[in-house]
Protein backbone atom coordinates (compact mmCIF):
# COMPACT_ATOMS: atom_id res chain seq x y z
CA UNK A 1 0.00 0.00 0.00
CA UNK A 2 1.26 3.44 -0.90
CA UNK A 3 1.56 5.89 2.00
CA UNK A 4 0.21 5.56 5.52
CA UNK A 5 -3.10 5.95 7.34
CA UNK A 6 -2.19 9.61 7.90
CA UNK A 7 -3.03 10.30 4.26
CA UNK A 8 -6.50 8.88 4.87
CA UNK A 9 -6.99 11.07 7.94
CA UNK A 10 -5.74 14.19 6.18
CA UNK A 11 -8.00 13.55 3.19
CA UNK A 12 -10.93 12.89 5.55
CA UNK A 13 -10.29 16.14 7.41
CA UNK A 14 -10.14 18.06 4.13
CA UNK A 15 -13.50 16.55 3.11
CA UNK A 16 -14.99 17.44 6.49
CA UNK A 17 -13.77 21.04 6.28
CA UNK A 18 -15.17 21.43 2.77
CA UNK A 19 -18.50 19.99 3.90
CA UNK A 20 -18.50 22.34 6.88
CA UNK A 21 -17.83 25.37 4.69
CA UNK A 22 -20.54 24.52 2.15
CA UNK A 23 -23.15 23.26 4.63
CA UNK A 24 -22.93 25.68 7.54
CA UNK A 25 -24.65 28.57 5.73
CA UNK A 26 -27.80 26.63 4.84
CA UNK A 27 -28.09 24.13 7.72
CA UNK A 28 -28.01 24.15 11.47
CA UNK A 29 -25.02 23.15 13.57
CA UNK A 30 -26.35 19.65 14.38
CA UNK A 31 -27.04 18.78 10.73
CA UNK A 32 -23.74 20.28 9.60
CA UNK A 33 -21.72 18.35 12.20
CA UNK A 34 -23.45 15.09 11.26
CA UNK A 35 -22.68 15.72 7.57
CA UNK A 36 -19.07 16.52 8.45
CA UNK A 37 -18.79 13.16 10.22
CA UNK A 38 -20.26 11.35 7.21
CA UNK A 39 -17.94 13.26 4.89
CA UNK A 40 -14.93 12.31 7.02
CA UNK A 41 -15.84 8.62 6.85
CA UNK A 42 -16.55 8.75 3.11
CA UNK A 43 -13.33 10.59 2.26
CA UNK A 44 -11.33 8.29 4.57
CA UNK A 45 -12.64 5.20 2.76
CA UNK A 46 -12.20 6.79 -0.68
CA UNK A 47 -8.57 7.58 0.07
CA UNK A 48 -8.02 4.02 1.29
CA UNK A 49 -9.43 2.65 -1.97
CA UNK A 50 -7.39 5.13 -4.00
CA UNK A 51 -4.18 4.08 -2.22
CA UNK A 52 -5.00 0.39 -2.82
CA UNK A 53 -5.55 0.98 -6.56
CA UNK A 54 -2.31 2.97 -6.86
CA UNK A 55 -0.44 0.17 -5.05
CA UNK A 56 -1.81 -2.38 -7.53
CA UNK A 57 -0.88 -0.23 -10.50
CA UNK A 58 2.65 0.46 -9.29
CA UNK A 59 3.33 -3.12 -8.19
CA UNK A 60 6.09 -4.69 -10.29
CA UNK A 61 4.99 -7.67 -12.33
CA UNK A 62 5.99 -11.14 -11.24
CA UNK A 63 8.91 -12.61 -13.19
CA UNK A 64 8.10 -16.04 -14.65
CA UNK A 65 10.52 -18.87 -13.89
CA UNK A 66 11.42 -19.27 -17.56
CA UNK A 67 12.81 -15.72 -17.66
CA UNK A 68 14.97 -16.32 -14.59
CA UNK A 69 17.04 -18.85 -16.50
CA UNK A 70 18.10 -16.38 -19.20
CA UNK A 71 21.67 -16.48 -20.36
CA UNK A 72 24.04 -13.64 -19.46
CA UNK A 73 23.79 -12.15 -22.96
CA UNK A 74 20.01 -11.84 -22.81
CA UNK A 75 20.09 -10.37 -19.30
CA UNK A 76 22.58 -7.70 -20.30
CA UNK A 77 21.25 -4.16 -19.90
CA UNK A 78 18.63 -4.97 -17.27
CA UNK A 79 20.67 -3.68 -14.36
CA UNK A 80 22.67 -0.47 -14.40
CA UNK A 81 25.83 -0.03 -12.36
CA UNK A 82 25.84 3.62 -11.31
CA UNK A 83 29.21 3.56 -9.56
CA UNK A 84 32.23 5.23 -11.08
CA UNK A 85 35.67 3.65 -11.00
CA UNK A 86 38.22 5.06 -8.59
CA UNK A 87 40.65 7.08 -10.70
CA UNK A 88 42.01 9.32 -7.97
CA UNK A 89 45.62 8.14 -8.49
CA UNK A 90 45.51 8.95 -12.21
CA UNK A 91 43.96 12.34 -11.48
CA UNK A 92 46.62 13.15 -8.89
CA UNK A 93 49.39 12.20 -11.35
CA UNK A 94 47.85 14.39 -14.04
CA UNK A 95 47.60 17.34 -11.65
CA UNK A 96 51.21 16.90 -10.54
CA UNK A 97 52.37 16.85 -14.16
CA UNK A 98 50.41 19.98 -14.90
CA UNK A 99 51.87 21.76 -11.86
CA UNK A 100 55.39 20.79 -12.96
CA UNK A 101 54.71 21.88 -16.56
CA UNK A 102 55.33 18.36 -17.86
CA UNK A 103 51.97 17.85 -19.49
CA UNK A 104 52.33 14.98 -21.92
CA UNK A 105 49.91 14.73 -24.77
CA UNK A 106 48.71 11.50 -26.23
CA UNK A 107 50.87 10.21 -29.07
CA UNK A 108 50.00 11.97 -32.32
CA UNK A 109 48.03 14.74 -30.62
CA UNK A 110 49.02 18.34 -31.17
CA UNK A 111 48.37 21.19 -28.81
CA UNK A 112 46.25 23.84 -30.53
CA UNK A 113 45.64 25.74 -27.34
CA UNK A 114 45.96 29.50 -27.55
CA UNK A 115 45.03 31.71 -24.65
CA UNK A 116 42.20 34.12 -25.23
CA UNK A 117 43.40 37.63 -26.04
CA UNK A 118 40.40 39.93 -26.16
CA UNK A 119 40.83 43.43 -27.56
CA UNK A 120 41.38 46.11 -24.96
CA UNK A 121 38.68 48.69 -24.40
CA UNK A 122 39.66 52.18 -25.34
CA UNK A 123 38.21 55.13 -23.50
CA UNK A 124 37.66 58.51 -25.09
CA UNK A 125 38.23 61.19 -22.48
CA UNK A 126 38.35 64.14 -24.92
CA UNK A 127 35.05 63.60 -26.75
CA UNK A 128 32.53 66.38 -27.04
CA UNK A 129 29.39 65.99 -24.92
CA UNK A 130 27.21 66.43 -27.98
CA UNK A 131 28.90 63.50 -29.76
CA UNK A 132 28.49 61.33 -26.67
CA UNK A 133 24.80 62.25 -26.43
CA UNK A 134 24.40 61.36 -30.13
CA UNK A 135 26.02 57.98 -29.53
CA UNK A 136 23.76 57.27 -26.52
CA UNK A 137 20.66 58.27 -28.53
CA UNK A 138 21.78 55.97 -31.34
CA UNK A 139 22.33 53.02 -29.00
CA UNK A 140 19.02 53.48 -27.17
CA UNK A 141 17.11 53.98 -30.39
CA UNK A 142 15.83 57.42 -29.35
PDB file of N, CA, C and O in Angstrom, residues 96-141:
ATOM      1  N   UNK A  96      49.790  16.677 -10.847  1.00  0.00           N
ATOM      2  CA  UNK A  96      51.207  16.899 -10.537  1.00  0.00           C
ATOM      3  C   UNK A  96      51.985  17.245 -11.803  1.00  0.00           C
ATOM      4  O   UNK A  96      52.851  18.130 -11.788  1.00  0.00           O
ATOM      5  N   UNK A  97      51.690  16.551 -12.894  1.00  0.00           N
ATOM      6  CA  UNK A  97      52.366  16.847 -14.158  1.00  0.00           C
ATOM      7  C   UNK A  97      52.036  18.251 -14.630  1.00  0.00           C
ATOM      8  O   UNK A  97      52.901  18.975 -15.136  1.00  0.00           O
ATOM      9  N   UNK A  98      50.807  18.642 -14.464  1.00  0.00           N
ATOM     10  CA  UNK A  98      50.409  19.980 -14.898  1.00  0.00           C
ATOM     11  C   UNK A  98      51.082  21.044 -14.040  1.00  0.00           C
ATOM     12  O   UNK A  98      51.483  22.093 -14.539  1.00  0.00           O
ATOM     13  N   UNK A  99      51.207  20.795 -12.745  1.00  0.00           N
ATOM     14  CA  UNK A  99      51.869  21.757 -11.855  1.00  0.00           C
ATOM     15  C   UNK A  99      53.353  21.879 -12.206  1.00  0.00           C
ATOM     16  O   UNK A  99      53.922  22.966 -12.121  1.00  0.00           O
ATOM     17  N   UNK A 100      53.973  20.772 -12.604  1.00  0.00           N
ATOM     18  CA  UNK A 100      55.390  20.794 -12.959  1.00  0.00           C
ATOM     19  C   UNK A 100      55.614  21.332 -14.373  1.00  0.00           C
ATOM     20  O   UNK A 100      56.738  21.644 -14.741  1.00  0.00           O
ATOM     21  N   UNK A 101      54.572  21.422 -15.172  1.00  0.00           N
ATOM     22  CA  UNK A 101      54.712  21.880 -16.557  1.00  0.00           C
ATOM     23  C   UNK A 101      55.087  20.755 -17.487  1.00  0.00           C
ATOM     24  O   UNK A 101      55.497  20.987 -18.614  1.00  0.00           O
ATOM     25  N   UNK A 102      54.966  19.517 -17.050  1.00  0.00           N
ATOM     26  CA  UNK A 102      55.334  18.358 -17.858  1.00  0.00           C
ATOM     27  C   UNK A 102      54.094  17.671 -18.423  1.00  0.00           C
ATOM     28  O   UNK A 102      53.957  16.465 -18.358  1.00  0.00           O
ATOM     29  N   UNK A 103      53.191  18.436 -18.957  1.00  0.00           N
ATOM     30  CA  UNK A 103      51.974  17.845 -19.490  1.00  0.00           C
ATOM     31  C   UNK A 103      52.326  17.100 -20.764  1.00  0.00           C
ATOM     32  O   UNK A 103      52.873  17.666 -21.704  1.00  0.00           O
ATOM     33  N   UNK A 104      52.020  15.816 -20.772  1.00  0.00           N
ATOM     34  CA  UNK A 104      52.326  14.984 -21.924  1.00  0.00           C
ATOM     35  C   UNK A 104      51.035  14.720 -22.678  1.00  0.00           C
ATOM     36  O   UNK A 104      50.042  14.278 -22.111  1.00  0.00           O
ATOM     37  N   UNK A 105      51.069  14.988 -23.948  1.00  0.00           N
ATOM     38  CA  UNK A 105      49.908  14.735 -24.775  1.00  0.00           C
ATOM     39  C   UNK A 105      49.920  13.290 -25.236  1.00  0.00           C
ATOM     40  O   UNK A 105      50.943  12.615 -25.212  1.00  0.00           O
ATOM     41  N   UNK A 106      48.778  12.840 -25.672  1.00  0.00           N
ATOM     42  CA  UNK A 106      48.707  11.499 -26.226  1.00  0.00           C
ATOM     43  C   UNK A 106      49.542  11.455 -27.503  1.00  0.00           C
ATOM     44  O   UNK A 106      49.704  12.481 -28.178  1.00  0.00           O
ATOM     45  N   UNK A 107      50.053  10.297 -27.858  1.00  0.00           N
ATOM     46  CA  UNK A 107      50.871  10.213 -29.075  1.00  0.00           C
ATOM     47  C   UNK A 107      50.066  10.644 -30.297  1.00  0.00           C
ATOM     48  O   UNK A 107      48.927  10.235 -30.486  1.00  0.00           O
ATOM     49  N   UNK A 108      50.650  11.502 -31.110  1.00  0.00           N
ATOM     50  CA  UNK A 108      49.995  11.968 -32.325  1.00  0.00           C
ATOM     51  C   UNK A 108      49.103  13.173 -32.111  1.00  0.00           C
ATOM     52  O   UNK A 108      48.598  13.737 -33.062  1.00  0.00           O
ATOM     53  N   UNK A 109      48.901  13.589 -30.880  1.00  0.00           N
ATOM     54  CA  UNK A 109      48.033  14.742 -30.623  1.00  0.00           C
ATOM     55  C   UNK A 109      48.872  16.010 -30.608  1.00  0.00           C
ATOM     56  O   UNK A 109      50.005  16.017 -30.133  1.00  0.00           O
ATOM     57  N   UNK A 110      48.318  17.066 -31.155  1.00  0.00           N
ATOM     58  CA  UNK A 110      49.020  18.340 -31.168  1.00  0.00           C
ATOM     59  C   UNK A 110      48.255  19.326 -30.296  1.00  0.00           C
ATOM     60  O   UNK A 110      47.037  19.296 -30.229  1.00  0.00           O
ATOM     61  N   UNK A 111      48.998  20.196 -29.665  1.00  0.00           N
ATOM     62  CA  UNK A 111      48.373  21.190 -28.810  1.00  0.00           C
ATOM     63  C   UNK A 111      48.012  22.413 -29.634  1.00  0.00           C
ATOM     64  O   UNK A 111      48.876  23.091 -30.163  1.00  0.00           O
ATOM     65  N   UNK A 112      46.727  22.678 -29.783  1.00  0.00           N
ATOM     66  CA  UNK A 112      46.253  23.844 -30.526  1.00  0.00           C
ATOM     67  C   UNK A 112      45.741  24.902 -29.559  1.00  0.00           C
ATOM     68  O   UNK A 112      44.989  25.775 -29.950  1.00  0.00           O
ATOM     69  N   UNK A 113      46.136  24.820 -28.345  1.00  0.00           N
ATOM     70  CA  UNK A 113      45.635  25.739 -27.341  1.00  0.00           C
ATOM     71  C   UNK A 113      46.289  27.105 -27.494  1.00  0.00           C
ATOM     72  O   UNK A 113      47.503  27.226 -27.592  1.00  0.00           O
ATOM     73  N   UNK A 114      45.471  28.128 -27.543  1.00  0.00           N
ATOM     74  CA  UNK A 114      45.957  29.502 -27.555  1.00  0.00           C
ATOM     75  C   UNK A 114      45.133  30.264 -26.528  1.00  0.00           C
ATOM     76  O   UNK A 114      43.909  30.205 -26.558  1.00  0.00           O
ATOM     77  N   UNK A 115      45.802  30.968 -25.640  1.00  0.00           N
ATOM     78  CA  UNK A 115      45.031  31.711 -24.649  1.00  0.00           C
ATOM     79  C   UNK A 115      44.208  32.809 -25.311  1.00  0.00           C
ATOM     80  O   UNK A 115      44.584  33.353 -26.345  1.00  0.00           O
ATOM     81  N   UNK A 116      43.096  33.104 -24.712  1.00  0.00           N
ATOM     82  CA  UNK A 116      42.195  34.118 -25.233  1.00  0.00           C
ATOM     83  C   UNK A 116      42.813  35.495 -25.040  1.00  0.00           C
ATOM     84  O   UNK A 116      43.254  35.848 -23.949  1.00  0.00           O
ATOM     85  N   UNK A 117      42.859  36.264 -26.107  1.00  0.00           N
ATOM     86  CA  UNK A 117      43.401  37.625 -26.039  1.00  0.00           C
ATOM     87  C   UNK A 117      42.337  38.584 -26.557  1.00  0.00           C
ATOM     88  O   UNK A 117      42.326  38.928 -27.751  1.00  0.00           O
ATOM     89  N   UNK A 118      41.446  39.015 -25.695  1.00  0.00           N
ATOM     90  CA  UNK A 118      40.396  39.928 -26.157  1.00  0.00           C
ATOM     91  C   UNK A 118      40.974  41.310 -26.409  1.00  0.00           C
ATOM     92  O   UNK A 118      41.973  41.707 -25.821  1.00  0.00           O
ATOM     93  N   UNK A 119      40.337  42.069 -27.302  1.00  0.00           N
ATOM     94  CA  UNK A 119      40.834  43.426 -27.559  1.00  0.00           C
ATOM     95  C   UNK A 119      40.596  44.311 -26.343  1.00  0.00           C
ATOM     96  O   UNK A 119      39.625  44.141 -25.609  1.00  0.00           O
ATOM     97  N   UNK A 120      41.497  45.220 -26.113  1.00  0.00           N
ATOM     98  CA  UNK A 120      41.375  46.115 -24.958  1.00  0.00           C
ATOM     99  C   UNK A 120      40.375  47.211 -25.272  1.00  0.00           C
ATOM    100  O   UNK A 120      40.283  47.684 -26.401  1.00  0.00           O
ATOM    101  N   UNK A 121      39.639  47.601 -24.242  1.00  0.00           N
ATOM    102  CA  UNK A 121      38.684  48.685 -24.400  1.00  0.00           C
ATOM    103  C   UNK A 121      39.422  50.017 -24.375  1.00  0.00           C
ATOM    104  O   UNK A 121      40.329  50.224 -23.579  1.00  0.00           O
ATOM    105  N   UNK A 122      39.015  50.880 -25.244  1.00  0.00           N
ATOM    106  CA  UNK A 122      39.662  52.184 -25.343  1.00  0.00           C
ATOM    107  C   UNK A 122      38.664  53.229 -24.876  1.00  0.00           C
ATOM    108  O   UNK A 122      37.521  53.272 -25.331  1.00  0.00           O
ATOM    109  N   UNK A 123      39.100  54.064 -23.952  1.00  0.00           N
ATOM    110  CA  UNK A 123      38.213  55.134 -23.495  1.00  0.00           C
ATOM    111  C   UNK A 123      38.503  56.396 -24.305  1.00  0.00           C
ATOM    112  O   UNK A 123      39.579  56.582 -24.852  1.00  0.00           O
ATOM    113  N   UNK A 124      37.512  57.268 -24.341  1.00  0.00           N
ATOM    114  CA  UNK A 124      37.660  58.509 -25.091  1.00  0.00           C
ATOM    115  C   UNK A 124      37.415  59.678 -24.143  1.00  0.00           C
ATOM    116  O   UNK A 124      36.293  60.170 -24.025  1.00  0.00           O
ATOM    117  N   UNK A 125      38.439  60.132 -23.460  1.00  0.00           N
ATOM    118  CA  UNK A 125      38.228  61.189 -22.477  1.00  0.00           C
ATOM    119  C   UNK A 125      38.004  62.565 -23.100  1.00  0.00           C
ATOM    120  O   UNK A 125      37.437  63.442 -22.477  1.00  0.00           O
ATOM    121  N   UNK A 126      38.426  62.798 -24.333  1.00  0.00           N
ATOM    122  CA  UNK A 126      38.346  64.141 -24.924  1.00  0.00           C
ATOM    123  C   UNK A 126      37.220  64.274 -25.948  1.00  0.00           C
ATOM    124  O   UNK A 126      37.301  65.076 -26.869  1.00  0.00           O
ATOM    125  N   UNK A 127      36.164  63.515 -25.819  1.00  0.00           N
ATOM    126  CA  UNK A 127      35.046  63.603 -26.749  1.00  0.00           C
ATOM    127  C   UNK A 127      34.126  64.739 -26.335  1.00  0.00           C
ATOM    128  O   UNK A 127      33.977  65.051 -25.150  1.00  0.00           O
ATOM    129  N   UNK A 128      33.483  65.314 -27.292  1.00  0.00           N
ATOM    130  CA  UNK A 128      32.530  66.384 -27.037  1.00  0.00           C
ATOM    131  C   UNK A 128      31.249  65.791 -26.435  1.00  0.00           C
ATOM    132  O   UNK A 128      30.825  64.701 -26.826  1.00  0.00           O
ATOM    133  N   UNK A 129      30.625  66.507 -25.521  1.00  0.00           N
ATOM    134  CA  UNK A 129      29.386  65.994 -24.917  1.00  0.00           C
ATOM    135  C   UNK A 129      28.273  65.778 -25.938  1.00  0.00           C
ATOM    136  O   UNK A 129      27.479  64.868 -25.810  1.00  0.00           O
ATOM    137  N   UNK A 130      28.249  66.579 -26.973  1.00  0.00           N
ATOM    138  CA  UNK A 130      27.212  66.433 -27.984  1.00  0.00           C
ATOM    139  C   UNK A 130      27.385  65.131 -28.758  1.00  0.00           C
ATOM    140  O   UNK A 130      26.422  64.432 -29.069  1.00  0.00           O
ATOM    141  N   UNK A 131      28.634  64.757 -29.054  1.00  0.00           N
ATOM    142  CA  UNK A 131      28.904  63.502 -29.758  1.00  0.00           C
ATOM    143  C   UNK A 131      28.539  62.308 -28.880  1.00  0.00           C
ATOM    144  O   UNK A 131      27.983  61.317 -29.357  1.00  0.00           O
ATOM    145  N   UNK A 132      28.842  62.401 -27.586  1.00  0.00           N
ATOM    146  CA  UNK A 132      28.485  61.327 -26.668  1.00  0.00           C
ATOM    147  C   UNK A 132      26.972  61.191 -26.554  1.00  0.00           C
ATOM    148  O   UNK A 132      26.423  60.076 -26.524  1.00  0.00           O
ATOM    149  N   UNK A 133      26.255  62.292 -26.498  1.00  0.00           N
ATOM    150  CA  UNK A 133      24.800  62.246 -26.434  1.00  0.00           C
ATOM    151  C   UNK A 133      24.228  61.627 -27.697  1.00  0.00           C
ATOM    152  O   UNK A 133      23.268  60.849 -27.659  1.00  0.00           O
ATOM    153  N   UNK A 134      24.830  61.941 -28.863  1.00  0.00           N
ATOM    154  CA  UNK A 134      24.397  61.364 -30.126  1.00  0.00           C
ATOM    155  C   UNK A 134      24.592  59.842 -30.118  1.00  0.00           C
ATOM    156  O   UNK A 134      23.736  59.088 -30.574  1.00  0.00           O
ATOM    157  N   UNK A 135      25.728  59.409 -29.588  1.00  0.00           N
ATOM    158  CA  UNK A 135      26.017  57.978 -29.526  1.00  0.00           C
ATOM    159  C   UNK A 135      25.031  57.265 -28.611  1.00  0.00           C
ATOM    160  O   UNK A 135      24.535  56.176 -28.922  1.00  0.00           O
ATOM    161  N   UNK A 136      24.718  57.884 -27.457  1.00  0.00           N
ATOM    162  CA  UNK A 136      23.765  57.275 -26.520  1.00  0.00           C
ATOM    163  C   UNK A 136      22.387  57.191 -27.161  1.00  0.00           C
ATOM    164  O   UNK A 136      21.687  56.199 -27.049  1.00  0.00           O
ATOM    165  N   UNK A 137      21.974  58.276 -27.864  1.00  0.00           N
ATOM    166  CA  UNK A 137      20.659  58.266 -28.528  1.00  0.00           C
ATOM    167  C   UNK A 137      20.625  57.165 -29.609  1.00  0.00           C
ATOM    168  O   UNK A 137      19.619  56.495 -29.779  1.00  0.00           O
ATOM    169  N   UNK A 138      21.720  56.998 -30.307  1.00  0.00           N
ATOM    170  CA  UNK A 138      21.783  55.971 -31.339  1.00  0.00           C
ATOM    171  C   UNK A 138      21.675  54.571 -30.743  1.00  0.00           C
ATOM    172  O   UNK A 138      20.968  53.700 -31.273  1.00  0.00           O
ATOM    173  N   UNK A 139      22.353  54.350 -29.627  1.00  0.00           N
ATOM    174  CA  UNK A 139      22.335  53.021 -29.001  1.00  0.00           C
ATOM    175  C   UNK A 139      20.998  52.710 -28.346  1.00  0.00           C
ATOM    176  O   UNK A 139      20.567  51.559 -28.328  1.00  0.00           O
ATOM    177  N   UNK A 140      20.310  53.723 -27.816  1.00  0.00           N
ATOM    178  CA  UNK A 140      19.017  53.481 -27.169  1.00  0.00           C
ATOM    179  C   UNK A 140      17.869  53.542 -28.151  1.00  0.00           C
ATOM    180  O   UNK A 140      16.742  53.235 -27.795  1.00  0.00           O
ATOM    181  N   UNK A 141      18.145  53.943 -29.385  1.00  0.00           N
ATOM    182  CA  UNK A 141      17.107  53.982 -30.390  1.00  0.00           C
ATOM    183  C   UNK A 141      16.220  55.212 -30.276  1.00  0.00           C
ATOM    184  O   UNK A 141      15.103  55.235 -30.780  1.00  0.00           O
TER     185      UNK A 141
END
